[in-house]
Amino acid sequence: MATIFIIDDEETIQFLYKEGLSLEGHKIIGTAHDGSKAIEDINKLKKYPDIIILDHRMPIKNGLDTLKEMKRYKIIAKSKILFITADPTVREEASKLGVTSFIQKPFSIIKLGKMISEIVK
Amino acid sequence: MSDKHTLTDFEEFFDTTPMSIIIVQDIHNIVYANRSFLTTTGYNFKDLEDITLIDLIHEDDRPIVQERMKILESGGKPDDSMQVRIVRKDDSVALSRIFAYDINFNDKPSRIIAGVNISAEPLIEQSSELVSSVLQTLTTHSELGFWVDDINDHTVFINDRMCEYLGYTLEEISTRSVTDFFHPDSQELYYQVLKERTEGHLTASSYELVLINKEGRPNTYRVIGSLLYDRFGSSIGSVGFFTNIEATKKLSLTVSVLNKYALFSRFKDLSTFWKNVLHDLSDIYYADGGMIFLDGEVLAKQGDFANNFNPQDILEDIAKKGENIIHCRGNCKHISKETNSAVISVLHLNQLPAGFILLSSNIENLFYPEDLDLILAFSSQISLNYEHHFLYLQSEEEREFVSVLLDILSHDFLNANTSVHGYLELLDQYVDSEDRERFKSYIKRSMSVVERSERILQTVQQLTKIQKERKTRKTVIVRPLLDNAIDVQKSMFYDKTVDVKVTTIKNLKVITGDLLQNVFENIINNGIKYTNDKEVQLDIECKVVQEEDEERVEIKFIDYGVGIPDEDKPLFFKRLSRGDNRFQSGSGLGLYMARVLINSYNGTIRFENRIQDDYTKGSAVIITLPRG
């Protein structure tokens, strides 16, 4: 079981993560619509989440910009980031910032749950 | 020369050369002079026994010569060549270029000095008849114009070619000052050159002069000229060789203007662009009037035109005749009463006549046949550049449009598909469960995503409509569009009381397209939505503003809502993800599309705070459009 923080601007997708990932026994400990709010909330948590699911395509602050800020706050070193993008250039830049796990939409929520179980095993 | 020489080695050469030659020993003493020297200076051998080398030099030039002598005395080696004034026996002066070399003459170290008279004085001092005859012979068959004037700017000599250039007879030219034939700009230049020469800065120089021929046509000449001196070294006039460079000058200037205006995008607006083009072309071809007419619009104009001059009629007439260029000489009163010559060169768009460049002048026969070819070539090229510019802009717009569509498809649809796919997976997991509420909620969410997909499709359709209609233009009165937009938006907010105050001058018109009301609706919708109070106040102010030399209409939508932080203001007009509700619109058109539309109507749209420096007191959206 993993603790997960979700950063995605779409409420419907957030809800899907909550429902789908709980099937595999994972616990959603927080959600945010944009990167700034996410960092603020994560820094308030008693314990960093095992996994942060971060969507790249978001208004105001996109996934890459959020990653840069996360690196500054050393969040990347403490949580595993699952970065959602299909853009190879963005992936390359995200890799440089320390991201090792990528997924792209559309994905199977069931498979994603299993994948997270493997990551935190 | 070898080391040891006797006079007989060179006697034949010395006797026949036009150069003046002397041989000097012990630096000062003249031991030999050739025939040319004696003829030119008037001295005889006896005289030379009583004078030294320095006595032959004009007193003003003696310090330079004495300096050279000092160098020789100290065993040094001065320059081989110098320019110096030689004083003849009769005290007259001849400007000479002299060359000096060390030789061994009659078994003694010596210096041979050869001089060439470089003043024109010997010719001028002869009878004018003889001078004319010599010069006529020298220059009759020349392609160069040759013109000599005196210190009072009266013609002393002019060859046939120069008369031909000017179109006047010798008698006509002789009775007038030479500067009467100069273009006003060239008169100034000419006196400047003369001044520089007289002050000794220049003995000869090359420059450009514009002369006006008998028909009134200006022509540019490359002139190589020099002052003439009398025997006492005073200036008595000037001489010039003239080459007509008008055709090459016009060619090079026309090409450079074409290069200058090759990239339309460099110019802030096309109105300035065409004004500059007309101004530069008029300068090259000495036109005092002109017009550029394209796509039904007069883009640039200078000078007066006849009351009945109708550019559209002119264009249709040219198109009917199938001509590309019209040259009007003499009777051009249909253009204006001052016009005595004109060129009208057609501008083509999509290979069809779409306008023309007109250059006009009160000078009859101003334009040469080669001018017409150049102006026509210029028109063809600038038409092509203009066409390419708009094709480029169009392709950029299309590219942006395709990018937006791809963005919607790759992001919004992808998200929708991910959601529906996910919920179907969850339904599959719970199909046998008793948790009907959970089951229902997944179905409800799936339906909501599908409905959103439908709205996305509507947006795509709306965008496609914008893309199709963004080129259409019409003149509309602003007020009825505003009233309709206000009514539509008020009806959408049944839970709020909306009061909209509109201030405008009567029948204020703008040039726009079909979807301006949708833009108004979108802005009003945002104003109502982001006012948290149940009672909403909106002000709409319309006025005419002057932007450079264009009248525009400014429409300002002021709300008293939550306002927008400065850093977020630019984001509102960008294409963004659907997640942020602020960017959604009840009318189906987001602010991004409002910007696309307003820009395509040659308008601008921007956000400001209602109260400067305090965004929390509400916002103002300001649109400007061309006045109708």
XYZ file of C-alpha atoms in Angstrom:
749
model
C 0.000 0.000 0.000
C 1.245 3.432 -0.949
C 0.333 6.919 0.201
C -0.377 9.059 -2.834
C -0.738 12.773 -3.549
C -2.517 13.684 -6.821
C -1.854 16.869 -8.791
C -4.237 17.161 -11.735
C -6.375 20.102 -12.829
C -9.395 17.930 -13.679
C -11.644 17.027 -10.821
C -13.138 14.031 -12.690
C -9.678 12.534 -13.147
C -8.807 13.185 -9.498
C -11.909 11.298 -8.453
C -11.006 8.462 -10.814
C -7.546 8.161 -9.184
C -9.122 8.084 -5.735
C -11.617 5.381 -6.610
C -9.377 3.288 -8.869
C -6.201 3.335 -6.781
C -8.048 2.528 -3.553
C -9.051 -0.779 -5.177
C -5.390 -1.792 -4.978
C -5.314 -0.615 -1.356
C -3.505 2.673 -1.916
C -4.391 5.690 0.160
C -4.898 9.137 -1.376
C -3.621 11.588 1.215
C -4.151 14.746 -0.767
C -5.148 16.320 -4.073
C -4.440 19.675 -5.732
C -5.531 21.425 -8.939
C -2.238 23.190 -9.533
C 1.436 22.926 -8.646
C 1.697 25.855 -6.248
C -1.182 24.669 -4.109
C 0.237 21.097 -4.181
C 3.649 22.147 -2.862
C 2.029 24.222 -0.147
C -0.135 21.242 0.918
C 2.658 18.630 0.667
C 4.921 20.766 2.858
C 2.197 20.821 5.511
C 1.940 17.003 5.619
C 3.468 15.195 8.591
C 4.991 12.598 6.295
C 5.823 12.953 2.619
C 3.683 10.777 0.305
C 5.246 7.632 -1.202
C 4.022 8.644 -4.626
C 3.117 11.969 -6.212
C 1.097 11.691 -9.424
C 1.810 14.864 -11.390
C 0.077 15.850 -14.644
C 2.165 18.027 -16.947
C -0.669 19.838 -18.747
C -2.091 22.259 -16.205
C -2.954 25.947 -16.341
C -1.035 28.593 -14.371
C 1.858 26.260 -13.487
C 2.537 23.175 -15.590
C 4.113 19.898 -14.451
C 7.700 20.838 -15.331
C 7.524 24.141 -13.467
C 6.018 22.309 -10.494
C 8.879 19.783 -10.630
C 11.461 22.575 -10.569
C 9.853 24.005 -7.453
C 9.620 20.517 -5.898
C 13.332 20.055 -6.450
C 13.974 23.321 -4.619
C 11.892 22.080 -1.673
C 13.664 18.672 -1.882
C 10.292 16.943 -2.328
C 11.648 14.945 -5.278
C 14.219 13.339 -2.994
C 11.550 12.254 -0.530
C 8.684 11.107 -2.744
C 8.586 9.115 -5.975
C 7.106 11.141 -8.810
C 4.826 9.557 -11.417
C 4.880 12.118 -14.210
C 2.050 12.167 -16.751
C 3.075 13.319 -20.199
C 3.345 11.963 -23.738
C 5.795 14.633 -24.879
C 9.336 13.178 -25.266
C 10.994 16.601 -24.852
C 9.147 17.189 -21.591
C 10.085 13.671 -20.459
C 13.744 14.362 -21.127
C 13.624 17.566 -19.098
C 11.686 15.852 -16.303
C 14.314 13.065 -16.225
C 17.014 15.665 -15.680
C 15.034 16.900 -12.686
C 15.042 13.394 -11.212
C 11.819 11.786 -12.449
C 12.128 8.088 -13.278
C 8.512 6.955 -13.770
C 6.328 8.211 -16.580
C 2.812 7.388 -17.712
C 0.716 8.771 -20.495
C -2.992 9.210 -21.024
C -5.148 7.285 -21.696
C -4.125 4.658 -19.136
C -5.812 1.821 -17.282
C -6.526 2.884 -13.709
C -6.398 -0.755 -12.568
C -2.970 -1.275 -14.153
C -1.771 2.010 -12.687
C -2.743 0.790 -9.208
C -0.734 -2.389 -9.748
C 2.209 -0.427 -11.135
C 2.316 1.733 -8.002
C 2.279 -1.415 -5.835
C 5.338 -2.651 -7.750
C 7.134 0.703 -7.347
C 6.697 0.836 -3.574
C 7.360 -2.884 -3.010
C 70.090 54.705 -65.493
C 73.642 53.408 -65.273
C 76.191 55.129 -63.066
C 78.116 57.149 -65.670
C 76.374 59.220 -68.313
C 77.260 61.872 -70.785
C 74.757 64.199 -72.354
C 74.961 62.400 -75.669
C 73.402 59.303 -74.037
C 70.100 61.137 -73.756
C 70.412 64.039 -76.152
C 67.794 62.820 -78.586
C 65.263 62.060 -75.855
C 65.907 65.338 -74.022
C 65.423 67.341 -77.189
C 62.125 65.767 -78.127
C 60.352 65.119 -74.804
C 57.634 67.604 -73.730
C 58.952 67.180 -70.166
C 61.138 69.929 -68.812
C 64.447 68.466 -67.699
C 67.333 69.999 -65.797
C 70.422 68.466 -64.237
C 71.675 69.889 -60.945
C 75.022 69.448 -59.258
C 76.116 70.393 -55.740
C 72.431 70.489 -54.889
C 71.893 74.046 -56.159
C 73.690 74.562 -59.459
C 71.871 74.008 -62.743
C 74.348 72.458 -65.160
C 71.954 71.405 -67.910
C 68.456 72.304 -69.177
C 66.655 70.757 -72.138
C 64.790 72.539 -74.934
C 61.365 72.047 -73.376
C 62.548 73.607 -70.097
C 63.914 76.661 -71.887
C 60.712 77.067 -73.962
C 58.425 76.594 -71.005
C 60.256 78.862 -68.570
C 61.591 81.516 -70.962
C 65.157 81.253 -69.587
C 68.276 80.846 -71.761
C 71.553 79.146 -70.899
C 73.136 82.459 -69.899
C 70.348 83.191 -67.417
C 70.856 79.788 -65.817
C 74.478 80.581 -65.031
C 73.299 83.430 -62.762
C 70.540 81.636 -60.883
C 70.311 78.532 -58.694
C 67.631 75.882 -58.429
C 65.816 77.637 -55.559
C 65.361 80.763 -57.708
C 63.070 78.727 -60.015
C 60.688 77.868 -57.161
C 57.666 79.971 -56.173
C 58.479 81.612 -52.826
C 55.585 79.872 -51.056
C 56.959 76.465 -52.091
C 60.599 77.246 -51.254
C 60.462 75.951 -47.627
C 59.471 72.490 -48.888
C 62.244 72.456 -51.469
C 64.816 73.759 -48.958
C 63.778 71.000 -46.584
C 64.531 68.449 -49.332
C 67.873 70.108 -50.000
C 68.792 69.770 -46.324
C 68.011 66.063 -46.501
C 70.295 65.743 -49.539
C 73.089 67.716 -47.823
C 72.931 65.368 -44.839
C 73.208 62.372 -47.202
C 69.554 61.391 -46.915
C 67.114 60.583 -49.662
C 63.925 62.683 -50.071
C 60.813 61.497 -52.003
C 61.339 61.134 -55.744
C 58.252 63.120 -56.642
C 56.539 66.344 -55.552
C 54.207 69.031 -56.795
C 55.651 72.521 -56.967
C 55.045 75.904 -58.605
C 57.789 76.971 -61.027
C 58.354 80.694 -61.631
C 59.100 81.590 -65.239
C 61.401 84.358 -66.386
C 58.351 86.639 -66.884
C 57.278 85.861 -63.270
C 54.299 83.782 -64.359
C 53.741 80.521 -62.541
C 53.252 76.933 -63.797
C 52.120 74.169 -61.502
C 54.389 71.176 -62.129
C 54.783 67.644 -60.970
C 58.507 66.999 -60.696
C 60.489 63.788 -60.427
C 64.119 63.712 -59.239
C 66.703 60.929 -59.414
C 70.419 60.644 -58.528
C 72.721 60.120 -61.499
C 76.422 60.391 -62.253
C 76.775 63.115 -64.855
C 80.096 64.150 -66.400
C 81.849 62.067 -63.728
C 80.179 63.948 -60.892
C 77.254 63.041 -58.607
C 74.254 64.895 -59.925
C 70.463 64.991 -59.724
C 68.238 64.910 -62.788
C 64.932 66.725 -62.334
C 62.078 66.191 -64.813
C 58.921 68.327 -64.631
C 55.473 68.040 -66.181
C 53.236 71.074 -66.378
C 49.963 70.019 -64.763
C 48.056 73.311 -64.993
C 45.814 73.863 -68.014
C 47.087 77.393 -68.278
C 49.116 76.935 -71.490
C 45.927 76.065 -73.354
C 43.862 78.848 -71.863
C 46.446 81.482 -72.563
C 46.211 80.718 -76.270
C 43.515 82.388 -78.315
C 40.027 81.156 -77.507
C 39.590 80.131 -81.133
C 42.614 77.884 -80.994
C 41.550 76.486 -77.644
C 38.098 75.712 -79.005
C 39.535 74.064 -82.026
C 41.879 71.884 -79.988
C 39.222 70.940 -77.477
C 36.679 70.293 -80.209
C 39.084 67.896 -81.843
C 39.813 66.262 -78.505
C 36.226 65.805 -77.466
C 33.933 65.677 -80.503
C 33.966 61.926 -80.758
C 33.947 61.382 -77.049
C 31.079 59.755 -75.160
C 31.914 62.146 -72.361
C 30.384 65.546 -72.012
C 33.091 68.181 -71.690
C 32.375 71.574 -70.225
C 34.730 74.410 -69.257
C 33.515 77.486 -67.434
C 35.150 80.662 -66.196
C 35.222 82.095 -62.727
C 31.846 83.788 -63.328
C 30.210 80.443 -64.204
C 29.950 81.323 -67.898
C 30.670 78.684 -70.486
C 34.121 78.941 -72.085
C 33.838 75.671 -73.951
C 31.275 72.900 -74.272
C 31.471 69.911 -76.601
C 28.711 68.539 -78.816
C 27.968 65.607 -76.482
C 27.345 67.956 -73.566
C 25.057 70.120 -75.728
C 23.242 66.931 -76.709
C 22.878 65.921 -73.031
C 21.393 69.298 -72.170
C 19.290 69.603 -75.339
C 20.358 73.241 -75.826
C 22.444 74.832 -78.603
C 25.873 76.300 -77.869
C 24.400 79.797 -78.237
C 21.622 79.054 -75.735
C 24.126 77.672 -73.250
C 26.641 80.497 -73.716
C 24.143 83.182 -72.734
C 23.366 81.609 -69.375
C 25.225 80.752 -66.220
C 26.228 77.073 -66.045
C 24.427 76.751 -62.746
C 21.125 77.647 -64.451
C 21.177 74.087 -65.791
C 21.701 72.565 -62.366
C 19.012 70.979 -60.233
C 18.644 73.175 -57.075
C 20.176 70.456 -54.874
C 23.182 70.245 -57.202
C 23.829 74.011 -57.204
C 24.611 73.807 -53.524
C 26.863 70.781 -54.018
C 28.681 72.450 -56.910
C 29.566 75.563 -54.919
C 30.692 73.366 -52.045
C 33.058 71.445 -54.374
C 34.414 74.698 -55.841
C 35.019 76.063 -52.352
C 36.902 72.951 -51.291
C 39.053 73.081 -54.417
C 39.822 76.776 -54.050
C 40.831 76.273 -50.455
C 43.256 73.654 -51.685
C 41.547 70.597 -50.254
C 41.001 69.146 -53.705
C 42.744 69.736 -57.013
C 40.418 67.417 -58.893
C 37.432 65.450 -57.718
C 34.620 63.181 -58.754
C 31.032 63.881 -57.761
C 27.428 63.621 -58.964
C 25.439 66.505 -60.400
C 21.814 66.602 -61.511
C 21.301 68.778 -64.593
C 17.949 69.744 -66.065
C 17.668 69.355 -69.839
C 15.660 71.582 -72.171
C 12.568 69.387 -71.729
C 12.787 69.862 -67.968
C 13.951 66.288 -67.306
C 16.532 65.938 -64.564
C 19.515 63.683 -65.322
C 22.259 62.583 -63.009
C 25.892 62.848 -64.213
C 29.114 61.539 -62.754
C 31.509 64.488 -63.092
C 35.276 64.457 -62.905
C 36.280 68.070 -62.551
C 39.220 70.292 -61.779
C 39.988 73.963 -61.309
C 41.901 75.852 -64.011
C 44.719 78.258 -63.090
C 46.259 81.196 -64.866
C 49.967 81.740 -65.215
C 50.071 83.397 -61.813
C 48.478 80.418 -60.108
C 45.056 82.003 -59.664
C 41.864 80.086 -60.395
C 40.231 81.179 -63.654
C 37.463 78.601 -63.946
C 36.896 74.894 -63.965
C 36.742 71.958 -66.292
C 34.515 68.919 -66.044
C 34.002 65.620 -67.842
C 30.372 64.443 -67.620
C 29.029 60.884 -67.893
C 25.266 60.412 -67.936
C 24.512 57.856 -65.208
C 20.779 58.505 -64.953
C 19.698 55.021 -66.112
C 22.110 53.103 -63.875
C 21.372 55.408 -60.974
C 17.622 54.820 -61.293
C 18.184 51.082 -61.645
C 20.306 50.867 -58.533
C 17.976 53.111 -56.499
C 14.894 51.195 -57.628
C 16.488 47.889 -56.662
C 17.569 49.283 -53.313
C 14.042 50.586 -52.611
C 12.686 47.179 -53.533
C 15.112 45.540 -51.115
C 14.242 48.069 -48.433
C 10.551 47.200 -48.716
C 10.939 43.476 -49.400
C 9.784 42.480 -45.945
C 6.385 43.913 -45.124
C 6.533 42.550 -41.606
C 9.295 45.032 -40.754
C 6.796 47.849 -40.939
C 4.496 48.727 -38.097
C 1.550 49.172 -40.380
C 0.991 48.893 -44.080
C -0.253 52.463 -44.400
C 3.181 53.807 -43.401
C 4.749 51.197 -45.629
C 2.964 52.350 -48.796
C 3.501 56.038 -47.979
C 7.243 55.353 -47.735
C 7.231 53.409 -51.000
C 5.493 56.274 -52.822
C 7.811 58.855 -51.301
C 10.969 56.944 -52.296
C 9.753 56.191 -55.825
C 8.794 59.849 -56.341
C 12.304 60.862 -55.288
C 13.957 58.474 -57.747
C 11.790 59.499 -60.708
C 11.493 63.212 -59.767
C 7.704 62.881 -59.573
C 5.851 65.577 -57.652
C 2.597 63.637 -57.295
C 1.498 60.044 -56.991
C -0.873 57.453 -55.667
C -0.846 53.802 -54.645
C -4.212 52.134 -55.035
C -4.706 48.486 -54.099
C -7.658 46.233 -53.314
C -10.155 49.101 -53.576
C -8.207 51.373 -51.216
C -6.021 54.420 -51.764
C -3.025 53.363 -49.658
C -0.849 56.410 -50.284
C -1.337 59.705 -52.048
C 0.670 62.868 -52.653
C -0.297 65.971 -54.603
C -3.698 67.069 -55.880
C -5.938 65.049 -58.140
C -8.781 66.056 -60.439
C -12.238 65.951 -58.865
C -13.380 63.295 -61.308
C -10.269 61.131 -60.829
C -11.555 57.724 -59.783
C -8.850 55.107 -59.142
C -11.269 52.194 -59.508
C -12.312 53.432 -62.972
C -8.651 53.814 -63.959
C -7.941 50.254 -62.823
C -10.935 48.834 -64.677
C -9.935 50.752 -67.792
C -6.398 49.349 -67.641
C -7.700 45.827 -67.000
C -10.107 46.102 -69.928
C -7.298 47.140 -72.258
C -5.065 44.375 -70.890
C -2.210 46.828 -70.330
C 0.329 46.723 -67.542
C 1.627 50.240 -67.800
C 0.259 53.504 -69.151
C 2.452 56.466 -70.030
C 0.633 59.761 -70.272
C 2.372 62.732 -71.909
C 1.052 66.220 -72.430
C -2.659 65.831 -71.946
C -3.008 64.311 -68.472
C -5.732 66.646 -67.227
C -7.870 63.674 -66.145
C -5.286 63.147 -63.365
C -4.916 66.792 -62.372
C -4.619 70.119 -64.126
C -0.949 70.383 -63.097
C -0.042 66.957 -64.454
C 1.766 66.939 -67.786
C 3.271 63.485 -67.586
C 2.379 60.369 -65.628
C 3.077 56.669 -65.380
C 0.450 54.232 -64.116
C 1.871 50.787 -63.416
C -0.433 47.907 -62.526
C -0.195 45.932 -59.292
C -1.373 42.325 -59.599
C -2.772 40.075 -56.897
C -3.497 36.433 -57.718
C -2.415 37.290 -61.258
C -5.282 39.760 -61.654
C -4.996 43.555 -61.842
C -5.774 44.714 -58.288
C -4.341 48.232 -58.170
C -1.657 50.519 -59.482
C 1.264 52.784 -58.667
C 0.884 56.231 -60.216
C 3.699 58.765 -60.503
C 2.972 62.195 -61.952
C 4.729 65.465 -62.701
C 4.120 68.861 -64.208
C 7.184 68.284 -66.431
C 6.175 67.025 -69.828
C 8.141 63.997 -71.002
C 9.567 63.395 -67.531
C 9.696 59.631 -67.946
C 12.128 57.811 -70.247
C 11.184 54.471 -71.845
C 13.676 52.688 -69.568
C 11.951 54.316 -66.565
C 8.704 52.604 -67.559
C 10.379 49.184 -67.660
C 11.881 49.759 -64.230
C 8.648 51.032 -62.662
C 6.777 48.070 -64.122
C 9.380 45.627 -62.797
C 9.152 47.303 -59.402
C 5.344 47.038 -59.386
C 5.425 43.349 -60.322
C 7.944 42.552 -57.615
C 6.275 44.531 -54.857
C 2.923 42.908 -55.785
C 4.535 39.508 -55.370
C 6.102 40.509 -52.058
C 2.736 41.795 -50.863
C 1.008 38.592 -51.913
C 3.662 36.441 -50.238
C 3.324 38.481 -47.072
C -0.390 37.741 -46.836
C 0.038 34.099 -47.784
C 2.561 33.863 -44.978
C 0.203 35.523 -42.489
C -2.614 33.281 -43.640
C -0.468 30.175 -43.241
C 0.521 31.353 -39.745
C -3.155 31.777 -38.843
C -3.960 28.348 -40.262
C -1.048 26.877 -38.345
C -2.302 28.443 -35.125
C -5.795 27.168 -35.834
C -4.577 23.625 -36.516
C -2.457 23.793 -33.387
C -5.492 24.769 -31.292
C -7.564 21.956 -32.780
C -4.757 19.466 -32.151
C -4.416 20.802 -28.649
C -8.092 20.252 -27.971
C -8.008 16.807 -29.493
C -4.784 15.698 -27.834
C -5.528 17.128 -24.411
C -9.236 17.628 -23.806
C -10.354 14.537 -25.680
C -7.549 12.475 -24.203
C -8.587 13.474 -20.701
C -12.219 12.688 -21.480
C -11.261 9.284 -22.887
C -9.049 8.545 -19.888
C -11.949 9.365 -17.571
C -14.551 7.323 -19.426
C -12.127 4.422 -19.822
C -11.310 4.559 -16.108
C -14.928 4.677 -14.991
C -15.826 1.775 -17.290
C -12.978 -0.194 -15.697
C -14.355 0.636 -12.249
C -17.900 -0.316 -13.302
C -16.486 -3.621 -14.471
C -14.875 -4.117 -11.071
C -18.101 -3.329 -9.219
C -20.606 -4.903 -11.628
C -21.482 -7.650 -9.179
C -21.371 -5.497 -6.087
C -24.340 -4.377 -4.049
C -22.979 -0.811 -3.856
C -25.532 0.730 -6.207
C -24.688 4.284 -5.130
C -21.071 3.831 -6.152
C -22.235 2.252 -9.405
C -24.571 5.156 -10.067
C -21.903 7.749 -9.292
C -19.518 6.181 -11.862
C -22.241 6.225 -14.506
C -23.104 9.837 -13.624
C -19.482 10.899 -13.907
C -19.059 9.071 -17.204
C -22.120 10.818 -18.575
C -20.834 14.159 -17.375
C -17.501 13.517 -19.193
C -19.352 12.521 -22.363
C -21.437 15.691 -22.145
C -18.246 17.674 -21.779
C -16.868 15.960 -24.858
C -19.930 17.167 -26.708
C -19.248 20.701 -25.547
C -15.653 20.342 -26.712
C -16.978 19.336 -30.108
C -19.214 22.404 -30.144
C -16.151 24.521 -29.362
C -14.304 22.909 -32.265
C -17.263 23.688 -34.522
C -17.317 27.260 -33.232
C -13.587 27.591 -33.923
C -14.061 26.266 -37.421
C -16.771 28.860 -37.954
C -14.450 31.595 -36.682
C -11.745 30.401 -39.025
C -14.125 30.605 -41.969
C -15.640 33.963 -41.159
C -12.597 35.806 -39.807
C -11.959 37.257 -43.264
C -15.442 38.752 -43.703
C -15.816 42.419 -42.847
C -18.806 44.643 -42.377
C -19.683 47.950 -40.770
C -22.047 47.621 -37.827
C -23.533 49.940 -35.200
C -22.167 48.938 -31.788
C -25.186 49.670 -29.586
C -27.693 47.042 -30.893
C -24.991 44.328 -30.640
C -24.278 45.348 -27.043
C -28.005 45.392 -26.141
C -28.528 41.891 -27.601
C -25.455 40.541 -25.786
C -26.620 42.065 -22.472
C -30.141 40.541 -22.861
C -28.756 37.070 -23.636
C -26.365 37.099 -20.670
C -28.890 38.531 -18.198
C -31.214 35.615 -19.011
C -28.456 33.123 -18.157
C -28.039 34.406 -14.581
C -31.553 34.006 -13.161
C -30.163 34.020 -9.611
C -28.476 37.436 -9.986
C -29.781 40.950 -10.614
C -27.694 42.455 -13.378
C -27.615 46.200 -14.057
C -25.643 47.248 -17.132
C -25.036 50.939 -17.844
C -24.030 51.691 -21.449
C -22.505 55.025 -22.487
C -21.984 55.593 -26.204
C -22.344 58.216 -28.899
C -25.268 57.677 -31.259
C -24.801 55.375 -34.260
C -21.173 54.624 -33.379
C -19.970 52.159 -36.012
C -17.093 49.668 -36.183
C -15.614 47.562 -38.957
C -15.858 43.979 -37.758
C -17.060 40.441 -38.548
C -20.138 38.330 -37.759
C -19.120 37.135 -34.300
C -18.592 40.414 -32.465
C -21.738 39.887 -30.398
C -20.344 36.545 -29.179
C -17.233 38.356 -27.966
C -19.383 40.911 -26.119
C -21.422 38.084 -24.558
C -18.286 36.327 -23.387
C -16.912 39.428 -21.681
C -20.264 40.293 -20.062
C -20.617 36.646 -18.947
C -17.228 36.799 -17.220
C -18.081 40.118 -15.584
C -21.288 38.710 -14.102
C -19.792 35.354 -13.149
C -16.864 36.837 -11.245
C -18.929 39.267 -9.227
C -19.768 37.386 -6.074
C -22.645 39.695 -5.068
C -26.160 38.797 -6.087
C -26.518 42.333 -7.442
C -24.139 42.839 -10.336
C -23.152 46.231 -11.749
C -21.470 46.485 -15.166
C -20.503 49.666 -17.049
C -19.859 49.702 -20.775
C -18.253 52.838 -22.222
C -17.819 53.382 -25.953
C -15.786 56.227 -27.420
C -13.682 57.212 -30.415
C -9.926 57.283 -29.888
C -7.144 58.457 -32.177
C -4.296 56.002 -32.737
C -1.579 57.610 -34.850
C -3.560 58.826 -37.859
C -6.367 56.304 -37.527
C -9.694 56.706 -35.751
C -10.657 53.682 -33.671
C -13.538 52.785 -31.409
C -12.762 51.796 -27.826
C -15.306 49.657 -25.982
C -14.582 49.316 -22.267
C -16.392 46.679 -20.150
C -16.035 47.543 -16.453
C -17.033 45.130 -13.684
C -16.986 45.458 -9.893
C -16.107 41.787 -9.343
C -13.249 39.868 -7.738
C -10.657 41.211 -10.170
C -7.599 39.535 -11.691
C -4.057 39.689 -10.261
C -1.628 41.351 -12.674
C 0.401 38.175 -13.196
C -2.717 36.309 -14.321
C -4.012 38.961 -16.738
C -2.045 37.788 -19.818
C -3.077 34.171 -19.172
C -6.736 34.925 -19.714
C -6.302 35.318 -23.458
C -4.190 32.195 -23.866
C -5.362 28.787 -24.909
C -5.402 26.804 -21.655
C -6.452 23.538 -20.190
C -10.116 23.153 -19.412
C -9.470 22.498 -15.751
C -9.516 26.097 -14.598
C -13.102 27.197 -14.381
C -12.238 30.855 -14.833
C -11.518 30.100 -18.452
C -14.838 28.504 -19.186
C -17.621 30.390 -20.810
C -21.347 29.933 -20.841
C -21.475 31.294 -24.377
C -19.200 28.560 -25.684
C -16.477 31.050 -26.636
C -13.554 31.386 -24.270
C -11.477 34.522 -23.937
C -8.862 32.861 -26.097
C -11.338 32.772 -28.939
C -12.383 36.354 -28.166
C -8.770 37.387 -28.675
C -8.432 35.386 -31.894
C -11.591 37.009 -33.232
C -10.788 40.569 -32.202
C -7.277 40.274 -33.629
C -8.676 38.971 -36.894
C -10.912 42.061 -37.021
C -7.762 44.205 -36.833
C -8.630 44.970 -33.225
C -6.952 44.720 -29.830
C -8.163 43.351 -26.494
C -6.601 43.795 -23.057
C -7.311 43.703 -19.320
C -6.883 46.554 -16.882
C -7.846 47.037 -13.259
C -11.013 49.081 -12.737
C -9.028 51.074 -10.208
C -5.345 51.354 -11.006
C -3.022 49.457 -8.606
C -5.920 47.647 -6.899
C -7.038 44.581 -8.809
C -9.436 43.481 -6.076
C -11.900 46.254 -6.982
C -12.829 44.745 -10.352
C -11.565 44.643 -13.917
C -11.951 46.406 -17.219
C -11.743 44.595 -20.552
C -10.860 47.064 -23.308
C -11.461 46.340 -26.972
C -10.431 48.624 -29.821
C -11.673 48.208 -33.376
C -11.354 50.275 -36.564
C -14.072 52.925 -36.728
C -16.728 52.248 -39.377
